Short mmCIF file of C-alpha atoms and ligand atoms in Angstrom, two decimals:
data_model
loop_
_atom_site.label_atom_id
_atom_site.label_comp_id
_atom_site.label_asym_id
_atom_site.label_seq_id
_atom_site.Cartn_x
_atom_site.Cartn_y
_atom_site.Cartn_z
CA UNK A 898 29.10 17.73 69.96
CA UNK A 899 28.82 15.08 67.38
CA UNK A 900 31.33 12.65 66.07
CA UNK A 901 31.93 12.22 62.57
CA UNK A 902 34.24 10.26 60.01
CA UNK A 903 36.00 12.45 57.35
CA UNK A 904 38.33 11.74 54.87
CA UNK A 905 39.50 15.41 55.04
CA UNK A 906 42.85 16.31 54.92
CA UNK A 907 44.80 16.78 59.12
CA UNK A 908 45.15 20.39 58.04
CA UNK A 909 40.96 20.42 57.97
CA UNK A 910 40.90 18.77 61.59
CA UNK A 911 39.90 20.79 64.26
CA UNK A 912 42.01 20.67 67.40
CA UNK A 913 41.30 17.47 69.34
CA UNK A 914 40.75 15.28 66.36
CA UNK A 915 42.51 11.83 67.09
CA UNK A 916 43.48 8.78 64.37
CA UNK A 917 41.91 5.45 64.92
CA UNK A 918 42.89 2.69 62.42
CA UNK A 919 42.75 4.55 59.28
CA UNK A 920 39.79 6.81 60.22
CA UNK A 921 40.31 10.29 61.62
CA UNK A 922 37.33 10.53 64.16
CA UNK A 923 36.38 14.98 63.88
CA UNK A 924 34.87 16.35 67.09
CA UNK A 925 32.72 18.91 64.95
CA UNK A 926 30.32 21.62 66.29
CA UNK A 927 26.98 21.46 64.86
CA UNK A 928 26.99 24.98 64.02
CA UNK A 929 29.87 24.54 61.85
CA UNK A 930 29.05 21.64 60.26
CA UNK A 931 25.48 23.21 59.35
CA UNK A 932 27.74 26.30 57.55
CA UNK A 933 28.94 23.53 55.24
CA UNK A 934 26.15 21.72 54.01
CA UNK A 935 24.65 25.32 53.00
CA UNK A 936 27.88 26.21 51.07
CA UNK A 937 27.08 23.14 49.72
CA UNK A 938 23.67 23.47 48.12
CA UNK A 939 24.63 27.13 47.54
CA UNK A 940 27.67 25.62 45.46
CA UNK A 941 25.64 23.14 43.64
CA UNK A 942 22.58 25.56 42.88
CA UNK A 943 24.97 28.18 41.54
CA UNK A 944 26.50 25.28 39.38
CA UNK A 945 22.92 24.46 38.28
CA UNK A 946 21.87 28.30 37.51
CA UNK A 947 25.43 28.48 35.39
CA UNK A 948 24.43 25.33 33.63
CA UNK A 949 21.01 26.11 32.73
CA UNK A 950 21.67 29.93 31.95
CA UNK A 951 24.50 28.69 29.69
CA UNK A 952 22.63 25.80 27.75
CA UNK A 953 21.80 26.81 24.42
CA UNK A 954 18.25 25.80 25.04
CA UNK A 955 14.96 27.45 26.83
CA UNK A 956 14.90 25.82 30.16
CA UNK A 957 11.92 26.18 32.48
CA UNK A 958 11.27 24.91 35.67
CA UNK A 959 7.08 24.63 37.36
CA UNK A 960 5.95 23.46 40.73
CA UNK A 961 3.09 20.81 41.63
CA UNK A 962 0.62 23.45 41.19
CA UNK A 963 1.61 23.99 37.89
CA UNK A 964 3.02 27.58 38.02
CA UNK A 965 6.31 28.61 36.89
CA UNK A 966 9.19 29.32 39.28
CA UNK A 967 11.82 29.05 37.04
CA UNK A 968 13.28 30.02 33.32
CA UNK A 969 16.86 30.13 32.62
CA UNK A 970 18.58 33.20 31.35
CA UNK A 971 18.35 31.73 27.51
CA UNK A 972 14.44 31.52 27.86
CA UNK A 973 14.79 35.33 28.96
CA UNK A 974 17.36 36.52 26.67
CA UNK A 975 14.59 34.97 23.91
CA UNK A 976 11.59 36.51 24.99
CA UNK A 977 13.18 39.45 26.13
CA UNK A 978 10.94 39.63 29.34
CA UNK A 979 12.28 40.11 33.03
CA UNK A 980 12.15 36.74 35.52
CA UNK A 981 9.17 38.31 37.69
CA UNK A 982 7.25 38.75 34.35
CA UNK A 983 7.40 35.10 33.11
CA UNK A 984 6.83 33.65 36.60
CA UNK A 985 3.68 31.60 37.37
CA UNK A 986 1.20 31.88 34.53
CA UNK A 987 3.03 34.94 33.01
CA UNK A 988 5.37 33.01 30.32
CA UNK A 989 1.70 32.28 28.81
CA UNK A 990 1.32 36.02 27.36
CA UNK A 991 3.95 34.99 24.89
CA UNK A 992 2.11 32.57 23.35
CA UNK A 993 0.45 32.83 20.16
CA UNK A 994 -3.35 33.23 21.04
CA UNK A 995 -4.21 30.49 18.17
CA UNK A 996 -2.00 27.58 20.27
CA UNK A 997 -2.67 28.57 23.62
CA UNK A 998 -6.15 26.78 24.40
CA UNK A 999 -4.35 23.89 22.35
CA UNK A 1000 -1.10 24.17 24.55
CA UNK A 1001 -2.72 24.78 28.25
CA UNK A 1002 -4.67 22.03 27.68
CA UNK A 1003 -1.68 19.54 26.64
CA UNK A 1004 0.26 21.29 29.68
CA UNK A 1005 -2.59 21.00 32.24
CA UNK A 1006 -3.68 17.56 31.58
CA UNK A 1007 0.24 16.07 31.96
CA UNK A 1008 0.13 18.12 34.99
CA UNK A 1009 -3.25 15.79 36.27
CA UNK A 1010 -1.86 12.88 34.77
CA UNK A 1011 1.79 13.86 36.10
CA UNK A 1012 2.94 12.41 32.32
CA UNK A 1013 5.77 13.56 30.27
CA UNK A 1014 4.63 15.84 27.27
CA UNK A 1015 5.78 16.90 24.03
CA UNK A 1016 4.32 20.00 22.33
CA UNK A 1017 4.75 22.76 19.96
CA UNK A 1018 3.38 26.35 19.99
CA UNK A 1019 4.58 29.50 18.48
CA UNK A 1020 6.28 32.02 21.36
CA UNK A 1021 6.56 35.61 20.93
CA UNK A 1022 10.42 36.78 20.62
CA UNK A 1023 11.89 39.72 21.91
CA UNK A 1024 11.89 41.53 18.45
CA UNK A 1025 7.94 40.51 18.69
CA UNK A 1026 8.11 37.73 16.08
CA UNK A 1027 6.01 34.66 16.64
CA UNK A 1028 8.78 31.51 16.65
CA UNK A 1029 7.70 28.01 16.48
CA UNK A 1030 8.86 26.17 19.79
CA UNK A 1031 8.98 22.40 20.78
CA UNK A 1032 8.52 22.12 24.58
CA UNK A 1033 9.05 18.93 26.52
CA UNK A 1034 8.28 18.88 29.93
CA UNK A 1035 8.90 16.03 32.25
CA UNK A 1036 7.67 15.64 36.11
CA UNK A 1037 10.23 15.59 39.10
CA UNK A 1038 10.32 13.83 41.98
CA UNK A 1039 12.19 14.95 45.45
CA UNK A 1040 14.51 12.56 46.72
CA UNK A 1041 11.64 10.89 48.84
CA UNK A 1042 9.32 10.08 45.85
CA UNK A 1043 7.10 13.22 46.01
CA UNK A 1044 5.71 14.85 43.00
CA UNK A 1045 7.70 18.04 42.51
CA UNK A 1046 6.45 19.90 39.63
CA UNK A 1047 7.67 19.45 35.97
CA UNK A 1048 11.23 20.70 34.20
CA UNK A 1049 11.11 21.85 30.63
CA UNK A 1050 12.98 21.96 27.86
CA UNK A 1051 12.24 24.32 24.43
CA UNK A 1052 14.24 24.49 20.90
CA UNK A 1053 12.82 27.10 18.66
CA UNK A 1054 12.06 24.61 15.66
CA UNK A 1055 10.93 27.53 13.12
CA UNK A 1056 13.29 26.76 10.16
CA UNK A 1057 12.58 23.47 10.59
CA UNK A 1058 9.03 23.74 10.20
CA UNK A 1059 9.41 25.97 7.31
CA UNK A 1060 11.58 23.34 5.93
CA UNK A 1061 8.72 20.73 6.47
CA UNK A 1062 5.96 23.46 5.16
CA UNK A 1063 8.46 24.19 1.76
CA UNK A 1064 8.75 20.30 1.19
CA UNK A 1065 5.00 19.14 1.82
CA UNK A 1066 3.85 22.34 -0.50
CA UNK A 1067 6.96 21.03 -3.49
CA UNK A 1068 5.25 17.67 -2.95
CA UNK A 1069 1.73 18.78 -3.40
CA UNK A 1070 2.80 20.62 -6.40
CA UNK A 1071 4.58 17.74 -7.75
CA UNK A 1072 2.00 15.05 -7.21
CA UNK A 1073 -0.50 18.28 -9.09
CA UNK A 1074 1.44 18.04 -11.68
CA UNK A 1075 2.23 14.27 -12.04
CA UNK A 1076 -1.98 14.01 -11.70
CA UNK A 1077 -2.20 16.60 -14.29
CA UNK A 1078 0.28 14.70 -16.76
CA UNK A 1079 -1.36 11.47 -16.05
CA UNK A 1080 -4.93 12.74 -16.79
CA UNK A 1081 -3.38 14.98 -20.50
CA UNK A 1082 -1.39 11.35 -21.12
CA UNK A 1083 -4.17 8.82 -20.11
CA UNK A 1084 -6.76 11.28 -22.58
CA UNK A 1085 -4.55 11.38 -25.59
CA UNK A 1086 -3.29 7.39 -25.35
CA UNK A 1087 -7.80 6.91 -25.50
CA UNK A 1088 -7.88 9.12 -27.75
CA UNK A 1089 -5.07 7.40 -29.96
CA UNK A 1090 -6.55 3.98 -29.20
CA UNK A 1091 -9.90 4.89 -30.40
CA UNK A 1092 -8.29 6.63 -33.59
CA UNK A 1093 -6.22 3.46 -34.56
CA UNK A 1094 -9.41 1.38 -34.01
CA UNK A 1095 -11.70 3.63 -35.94
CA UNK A 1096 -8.77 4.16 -38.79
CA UNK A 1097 -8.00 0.19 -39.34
CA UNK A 1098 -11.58 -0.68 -38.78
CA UNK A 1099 -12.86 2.13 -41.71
CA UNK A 1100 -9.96 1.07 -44.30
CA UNK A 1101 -10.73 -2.26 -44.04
CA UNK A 1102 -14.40 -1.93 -46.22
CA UNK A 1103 -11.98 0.21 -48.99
CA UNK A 1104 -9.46 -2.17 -48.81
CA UNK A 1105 -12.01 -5.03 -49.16
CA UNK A 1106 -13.52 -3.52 -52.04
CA UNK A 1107 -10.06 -2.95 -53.97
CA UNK A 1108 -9.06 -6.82 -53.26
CA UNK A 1109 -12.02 -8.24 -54.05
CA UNK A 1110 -12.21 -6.19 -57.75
CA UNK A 1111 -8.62 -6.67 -58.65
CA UNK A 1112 -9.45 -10.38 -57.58
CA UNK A 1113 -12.34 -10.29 -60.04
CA UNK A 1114 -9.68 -8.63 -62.68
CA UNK A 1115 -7.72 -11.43 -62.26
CA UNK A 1116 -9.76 -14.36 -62.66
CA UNK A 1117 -12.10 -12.42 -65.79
CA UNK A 1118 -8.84 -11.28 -67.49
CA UNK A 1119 -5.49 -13.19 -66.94
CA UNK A 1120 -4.23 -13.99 -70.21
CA UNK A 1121 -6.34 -11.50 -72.38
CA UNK A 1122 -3.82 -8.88 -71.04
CA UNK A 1123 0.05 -9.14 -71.50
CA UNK A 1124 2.32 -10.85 -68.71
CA UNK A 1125 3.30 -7.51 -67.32
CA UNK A 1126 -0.33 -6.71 -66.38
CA UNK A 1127 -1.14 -10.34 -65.31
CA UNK A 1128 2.17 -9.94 -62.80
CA UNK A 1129 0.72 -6.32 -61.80
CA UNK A 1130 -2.28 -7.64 -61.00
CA UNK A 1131 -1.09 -10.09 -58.93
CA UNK A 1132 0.81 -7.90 -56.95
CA UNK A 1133 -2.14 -6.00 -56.26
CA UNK A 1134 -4.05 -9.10 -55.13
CA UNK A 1135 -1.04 -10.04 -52.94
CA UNK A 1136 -0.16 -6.51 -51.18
CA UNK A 1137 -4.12 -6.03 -50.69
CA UNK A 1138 -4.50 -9.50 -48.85
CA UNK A 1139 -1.34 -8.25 -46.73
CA UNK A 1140 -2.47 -4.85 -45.70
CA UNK A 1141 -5.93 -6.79 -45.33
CA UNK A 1142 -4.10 -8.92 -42.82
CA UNK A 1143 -2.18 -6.37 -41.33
CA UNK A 1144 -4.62 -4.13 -39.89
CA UNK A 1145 -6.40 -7.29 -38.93
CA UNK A 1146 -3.53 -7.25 -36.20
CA UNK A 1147 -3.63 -3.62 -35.43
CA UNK A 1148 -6.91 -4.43 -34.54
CA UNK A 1149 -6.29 -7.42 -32.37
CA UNK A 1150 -3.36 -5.11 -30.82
CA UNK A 1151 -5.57 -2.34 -30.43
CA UNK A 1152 -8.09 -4.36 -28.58
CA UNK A 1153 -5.13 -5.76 -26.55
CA UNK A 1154 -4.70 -2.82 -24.82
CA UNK A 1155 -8.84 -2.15 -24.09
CA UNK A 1156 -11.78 -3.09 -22.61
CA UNK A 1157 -12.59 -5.05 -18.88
CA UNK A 1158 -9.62 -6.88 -17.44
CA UNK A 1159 -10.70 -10.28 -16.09
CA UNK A 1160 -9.37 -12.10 -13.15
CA UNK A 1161 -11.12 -14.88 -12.91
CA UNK A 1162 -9.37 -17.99 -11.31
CA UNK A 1163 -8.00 -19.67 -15.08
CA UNK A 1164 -6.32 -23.15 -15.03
CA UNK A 1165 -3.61 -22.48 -18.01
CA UNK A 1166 -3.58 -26.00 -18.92
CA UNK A 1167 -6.92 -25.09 -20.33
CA UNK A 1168 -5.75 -22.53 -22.40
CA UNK A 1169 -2.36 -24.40 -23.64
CA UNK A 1170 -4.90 -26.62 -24.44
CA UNK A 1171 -6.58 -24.61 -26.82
CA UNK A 1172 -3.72 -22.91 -27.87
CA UNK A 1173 -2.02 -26.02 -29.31
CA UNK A 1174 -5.65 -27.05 -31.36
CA UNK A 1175 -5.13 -23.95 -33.09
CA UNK A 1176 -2.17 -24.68 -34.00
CA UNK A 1177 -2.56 -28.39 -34.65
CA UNK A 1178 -1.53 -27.63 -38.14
CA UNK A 1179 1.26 -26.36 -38.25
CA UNK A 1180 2.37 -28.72 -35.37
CA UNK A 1181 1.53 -31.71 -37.68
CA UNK A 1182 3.08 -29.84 -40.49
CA UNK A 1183 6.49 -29.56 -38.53
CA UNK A 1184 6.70 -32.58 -36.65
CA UNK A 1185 7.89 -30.45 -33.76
CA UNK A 1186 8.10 -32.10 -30.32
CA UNK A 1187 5.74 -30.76 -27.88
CA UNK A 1188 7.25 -30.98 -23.64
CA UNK A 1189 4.89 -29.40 -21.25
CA UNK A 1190 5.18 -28.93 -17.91
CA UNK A 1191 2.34 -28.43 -15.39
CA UNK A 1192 1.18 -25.01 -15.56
CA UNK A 1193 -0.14 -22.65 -12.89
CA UNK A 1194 -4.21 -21.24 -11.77
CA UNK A 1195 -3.63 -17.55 -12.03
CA UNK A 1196 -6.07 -14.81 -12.90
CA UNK A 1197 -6.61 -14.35 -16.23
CA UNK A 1198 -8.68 -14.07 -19.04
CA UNK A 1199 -9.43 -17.47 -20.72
CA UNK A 1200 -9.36 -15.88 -24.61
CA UNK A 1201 -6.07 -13.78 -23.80
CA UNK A 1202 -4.25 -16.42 -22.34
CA UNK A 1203 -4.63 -18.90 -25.25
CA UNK A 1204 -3.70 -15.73 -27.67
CA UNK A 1205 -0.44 -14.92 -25.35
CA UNK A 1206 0.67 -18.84 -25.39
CA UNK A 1207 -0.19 -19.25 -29.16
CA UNK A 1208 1.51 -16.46 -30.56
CA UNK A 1209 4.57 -17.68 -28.74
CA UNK A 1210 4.14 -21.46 -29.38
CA UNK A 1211 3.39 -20.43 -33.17
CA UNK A 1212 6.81 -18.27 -32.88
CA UNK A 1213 8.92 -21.37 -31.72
CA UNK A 1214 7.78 -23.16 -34.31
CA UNK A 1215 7.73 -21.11 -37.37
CA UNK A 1216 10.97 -20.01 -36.32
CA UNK A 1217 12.76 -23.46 -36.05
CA UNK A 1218 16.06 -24.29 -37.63
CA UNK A 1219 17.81 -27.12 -38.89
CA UNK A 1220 17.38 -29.37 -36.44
CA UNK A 1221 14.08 -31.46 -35.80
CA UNK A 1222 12.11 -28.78 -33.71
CA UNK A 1223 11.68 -29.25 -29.89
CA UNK A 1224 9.36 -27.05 -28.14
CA UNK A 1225 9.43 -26.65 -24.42
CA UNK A 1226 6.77 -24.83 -21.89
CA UNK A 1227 6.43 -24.64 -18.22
CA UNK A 1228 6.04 -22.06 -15.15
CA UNK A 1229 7.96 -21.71 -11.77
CA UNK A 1230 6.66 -19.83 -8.87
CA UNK A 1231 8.77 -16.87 -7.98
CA UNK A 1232 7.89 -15.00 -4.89
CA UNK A 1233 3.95 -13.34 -5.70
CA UNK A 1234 4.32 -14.37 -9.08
CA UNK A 1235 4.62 -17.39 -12.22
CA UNK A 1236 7.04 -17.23 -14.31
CA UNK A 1237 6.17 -18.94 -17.39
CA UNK A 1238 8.69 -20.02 -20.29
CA UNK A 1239 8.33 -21.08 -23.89
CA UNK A 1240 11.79 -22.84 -25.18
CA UNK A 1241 12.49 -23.71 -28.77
CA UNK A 1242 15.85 -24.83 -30.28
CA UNK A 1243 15.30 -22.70 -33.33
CA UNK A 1244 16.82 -20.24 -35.13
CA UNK A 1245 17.70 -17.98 -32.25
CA UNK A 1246 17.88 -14.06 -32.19
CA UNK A 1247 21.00 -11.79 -32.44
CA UNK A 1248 21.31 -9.57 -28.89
CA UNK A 1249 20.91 -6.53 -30.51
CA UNK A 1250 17.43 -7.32 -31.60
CA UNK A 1251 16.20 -8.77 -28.54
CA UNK A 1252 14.33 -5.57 -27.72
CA UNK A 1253 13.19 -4.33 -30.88
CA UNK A 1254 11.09 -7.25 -31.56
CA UNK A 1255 8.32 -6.80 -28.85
CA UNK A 1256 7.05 -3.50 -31.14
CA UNK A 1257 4.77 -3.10 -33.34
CA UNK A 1258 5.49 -4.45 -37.26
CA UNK A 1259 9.27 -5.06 -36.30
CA UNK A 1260 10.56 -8.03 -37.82
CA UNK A 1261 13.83 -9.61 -38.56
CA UNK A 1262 13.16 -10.98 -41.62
CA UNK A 1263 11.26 -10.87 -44.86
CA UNK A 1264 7.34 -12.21 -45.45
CA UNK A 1265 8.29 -14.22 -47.85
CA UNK A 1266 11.21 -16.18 -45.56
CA UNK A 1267 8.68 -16.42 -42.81
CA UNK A 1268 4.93 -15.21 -43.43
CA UNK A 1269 3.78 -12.88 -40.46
CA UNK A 1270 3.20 -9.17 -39.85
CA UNK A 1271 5.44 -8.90 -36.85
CA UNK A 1272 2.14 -7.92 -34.23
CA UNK A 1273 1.88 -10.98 -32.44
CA UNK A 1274 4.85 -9.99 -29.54
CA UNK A 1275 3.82 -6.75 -29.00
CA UNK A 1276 0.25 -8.15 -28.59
CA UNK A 1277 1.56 -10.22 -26.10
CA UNK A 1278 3.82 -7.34 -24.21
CA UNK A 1279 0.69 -5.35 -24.59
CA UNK A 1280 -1.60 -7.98 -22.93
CA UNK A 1281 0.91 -9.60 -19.99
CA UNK A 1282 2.15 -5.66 -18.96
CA UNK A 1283 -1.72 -5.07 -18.26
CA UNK A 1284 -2.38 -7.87 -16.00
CA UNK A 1285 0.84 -6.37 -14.06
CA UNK A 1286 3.62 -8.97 -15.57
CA UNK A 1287 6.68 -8.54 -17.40
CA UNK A 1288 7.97 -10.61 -21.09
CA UNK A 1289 11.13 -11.01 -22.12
CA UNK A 1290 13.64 -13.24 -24.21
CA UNK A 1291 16.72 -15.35 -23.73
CA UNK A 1292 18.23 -16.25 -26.99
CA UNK A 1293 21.71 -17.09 -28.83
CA UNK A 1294 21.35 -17.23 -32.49
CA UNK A 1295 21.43 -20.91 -33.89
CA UNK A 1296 20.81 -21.98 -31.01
CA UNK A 1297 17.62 -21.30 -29.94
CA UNK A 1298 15.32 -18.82 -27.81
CA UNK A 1299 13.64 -18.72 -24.53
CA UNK A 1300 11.15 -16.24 -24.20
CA UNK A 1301 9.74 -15.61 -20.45
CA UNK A 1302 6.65 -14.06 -19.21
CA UNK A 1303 5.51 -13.38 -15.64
CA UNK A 1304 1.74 -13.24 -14.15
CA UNK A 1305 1.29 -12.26 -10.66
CA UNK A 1306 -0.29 -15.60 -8.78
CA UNK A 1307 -2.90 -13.80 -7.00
CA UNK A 1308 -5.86 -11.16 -7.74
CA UNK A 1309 -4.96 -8.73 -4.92
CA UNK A 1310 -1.53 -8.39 -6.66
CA UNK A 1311 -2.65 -8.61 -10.06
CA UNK A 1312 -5.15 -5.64 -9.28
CA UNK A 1313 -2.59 -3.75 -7.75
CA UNK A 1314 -0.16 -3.79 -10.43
CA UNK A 1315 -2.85 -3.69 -13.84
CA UNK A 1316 -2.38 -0.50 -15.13
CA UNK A 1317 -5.80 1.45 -15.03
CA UNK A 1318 -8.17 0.64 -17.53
CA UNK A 1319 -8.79 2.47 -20.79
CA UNK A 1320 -12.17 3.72 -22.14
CA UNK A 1321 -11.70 2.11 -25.58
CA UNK A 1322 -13.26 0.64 -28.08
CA UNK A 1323 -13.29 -3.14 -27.36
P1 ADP B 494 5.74 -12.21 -36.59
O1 ADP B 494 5.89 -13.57 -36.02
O2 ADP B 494 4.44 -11.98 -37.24
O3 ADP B 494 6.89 -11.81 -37.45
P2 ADP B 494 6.11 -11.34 -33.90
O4 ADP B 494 5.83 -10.02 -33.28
O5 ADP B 494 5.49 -12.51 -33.31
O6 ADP B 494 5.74 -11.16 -35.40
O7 ADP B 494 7.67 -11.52 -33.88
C1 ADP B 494 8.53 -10.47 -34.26
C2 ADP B 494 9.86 -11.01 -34.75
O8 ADP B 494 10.57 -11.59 -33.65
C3 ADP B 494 9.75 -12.14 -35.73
O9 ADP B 494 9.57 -11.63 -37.04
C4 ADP B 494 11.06 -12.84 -35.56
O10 ADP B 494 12.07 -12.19 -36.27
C5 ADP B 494 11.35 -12.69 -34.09
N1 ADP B 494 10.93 -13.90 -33.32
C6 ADP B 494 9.84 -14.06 -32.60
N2 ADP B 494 9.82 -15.27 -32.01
C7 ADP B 494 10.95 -15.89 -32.35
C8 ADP B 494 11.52 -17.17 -32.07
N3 ADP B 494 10.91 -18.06 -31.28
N4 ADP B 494 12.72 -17.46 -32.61
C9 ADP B 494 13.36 -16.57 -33.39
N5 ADP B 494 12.87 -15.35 -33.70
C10 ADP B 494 11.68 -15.01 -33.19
#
């Protein structure tokens, strides 16, 4: 006879059972109460058997020597194999023979290691097809703290794997054919560069030759020949010496976008420097008022540097308006980069042209209103784009224009952004 305290109902009680305080005290017999606790584990295992043979995924259960003593009615109804055949080692048959020395060896060294495990093997379904499985198995412990074996869990991952396979293969395919395109553009833009170089290079010695004569026409002739001729003449000379000068700067733009790429460490005070002797002349000429700021080290190339701030120094000047000229230039750090500015308070540019005028020959106004051949911004697009920067321009007409160009600040960034270099004439 044992006593016991129960919180079951006085119909439960067997006779003899008295109340003390709140507590009923049961006078059980061990025999009886023995008959409960196996209705109770035979209640809770049949809960666990309807829970596992109901879950909609492959359950299996192994003991600390590693064989199987349990799979759930899903992992049967899937391989279509009895319980007795899948038992111990048996489940193994079903896997594909090129993943099983990959998978018993993941399986037996988590068993050593008594380690959770992840992995994924194809498992032969009832209608015989091989189906790609994930399997994660994770040790159990009795109550006590003893190593019990492992429990399992398996989701048949096939479509996603296809999935995975059909997007890898569309992405192999794509970067073929983005390689491929790169290659046909990158051979036709060297090919293009070395036919503008070769073309404005070869009419230059014609074009030479027809200046220089008509020149010679001029100065043996004017005033034996009518004033018609001596006008003709004239405008020969004068469209030559333009052409002359404008594949001069197809040139300079075609080598713009060749040859090596230097990054050496360049001070651009250095260059402004020698940007605003070139242009002493014009500076004197204008009286324009020169403000410059302290400018950045980046890496650069000495000779393209004083071309990019010269072209756009010689813009904000040429291009000043009524008012005595004021010429502004700086740089501010902005995250990996300088931003550099050049500020005039000239004539300004309408918004609709702001775009236009970084290509080649585009120009907003006549050679004779303002002498040029309308190369030098896309020179300078061409040369800040391939040390990885960006140009662009601020402006209200008759007001003035900022134009802005960015350099990253250091080689590692400037490398990784150049565009790759072109085999081209240089
Ligand atoms: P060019 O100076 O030989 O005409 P550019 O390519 O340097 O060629 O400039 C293209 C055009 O952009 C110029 O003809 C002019 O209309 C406009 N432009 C450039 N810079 C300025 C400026 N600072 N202010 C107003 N207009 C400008």
């Amino acid at each position: 006879m044992a006593l016991d305290f129960d919180h079951t109902t006085p119909g439960d009680a067997l006779p003899g059972s008295e109340r003390r305080h709140d507590l009923k005290v049961v006078i059980r017999d061990p025999r009886h109460r023995h008959q409960r606790l196996l209705e109770q584990l035979r209640e809770s295992e049949e809960r666990f058997r309807t829970m596992a043979d109901c879950a909609p995924v492959l359950l299996w259960m192994a003991e600390p020597d590693g064989l199987c003593s349990f799979f759930n009615k899903t992992w049967l109804d899937f391989t279509g194999r009895t319980l007795d055949a899948e038992l111990g080692n048996g489940w193994a048959e079903g896997v594909h023979a090129e993943d099983f020395q990959c998978c018993m060896h993941i399986y037996l060294n988590a068993f050593v290691k008594r380690e959770s495990f992840r992995m994924e093997y194809r498992l032969r379904r009832a209608d015989g097809e091989y189906r790609w499985i994930l399997d994660t198995g994770v040790p159990r412990y009795s109550p006590g703290g003893n190593f019990a074996g492992y429990i399992g869990s398996c989701i048949d991952i096939s479509e996603m794997k296809a999935a995975h396979q059909t997007l890898a293969e569309m992405n192999d395919e794509l970067e073929r054919r983005v390689e491929e395109r790169t290659t046909e553009l990158q051979r036709s833009n060297d090919e293009l560069q070395q036919f503008a170089y070769a073309a404005s290079h070869d009419l230059q010695a014609p074009l030479r030759a027809i200046v220089g004569y008509t020149d010679l026409l001029k100065q043996r002739y004017t005033g034996q020949l009518d004033t018609d001729a001596d006008e003709f003449i004239s405008f020969i000379v004068e469209s030559g010496k333009r052409m002359s000068e404008m594949i001069n700067d197809l040139l300079a733009y075609s080598r713009a976008g060749s040859g090596e790429l230097s990054f050496e460490p360049l001070n651009c005070n250095v260059a402004l420097d020698h940007a605003l002797e070139n242009l002493s002349a014009s500076i004197e000429e204008s009286s324009v008022q020169i403000k410059r700021g302290d400018l950045p080290t980046v890496p650069m190339d000495m000779t393209k540097m004083t071309l990019l701030l010269q072209n756009l120094l010689g813009n904000a000047i040429k291009f000043r308006g009524a008012e005595a000229p004021i010429v502004e230039i700086g740089a501010e750090q902005d995250g990996g980069a300088w931003r550099f500015h050049v500020r005039d308070n000239g004539i300004g540019i309408a918004p609709a042209h702001v775009d236009r005028i970084f290509q080649v020959f585009q120009r907003l106004h006549t050679s004779e209103e303002y002498p040029g051949t309308g190369i030098g911004l896309a020179v300078c697009k061409r040369t800040v784009e391939r040390y990885g920067g960006r140009i662009w321009v601020e402006s209200e007409p008759g007001k003035g224009s900022t134009f802005f160009f960015t350099l990253p600040a250091t080689q590692s960034v400037a490398t990784e952004q150049t565009e790759p270099d072109h085999a081209a004439p240089g």
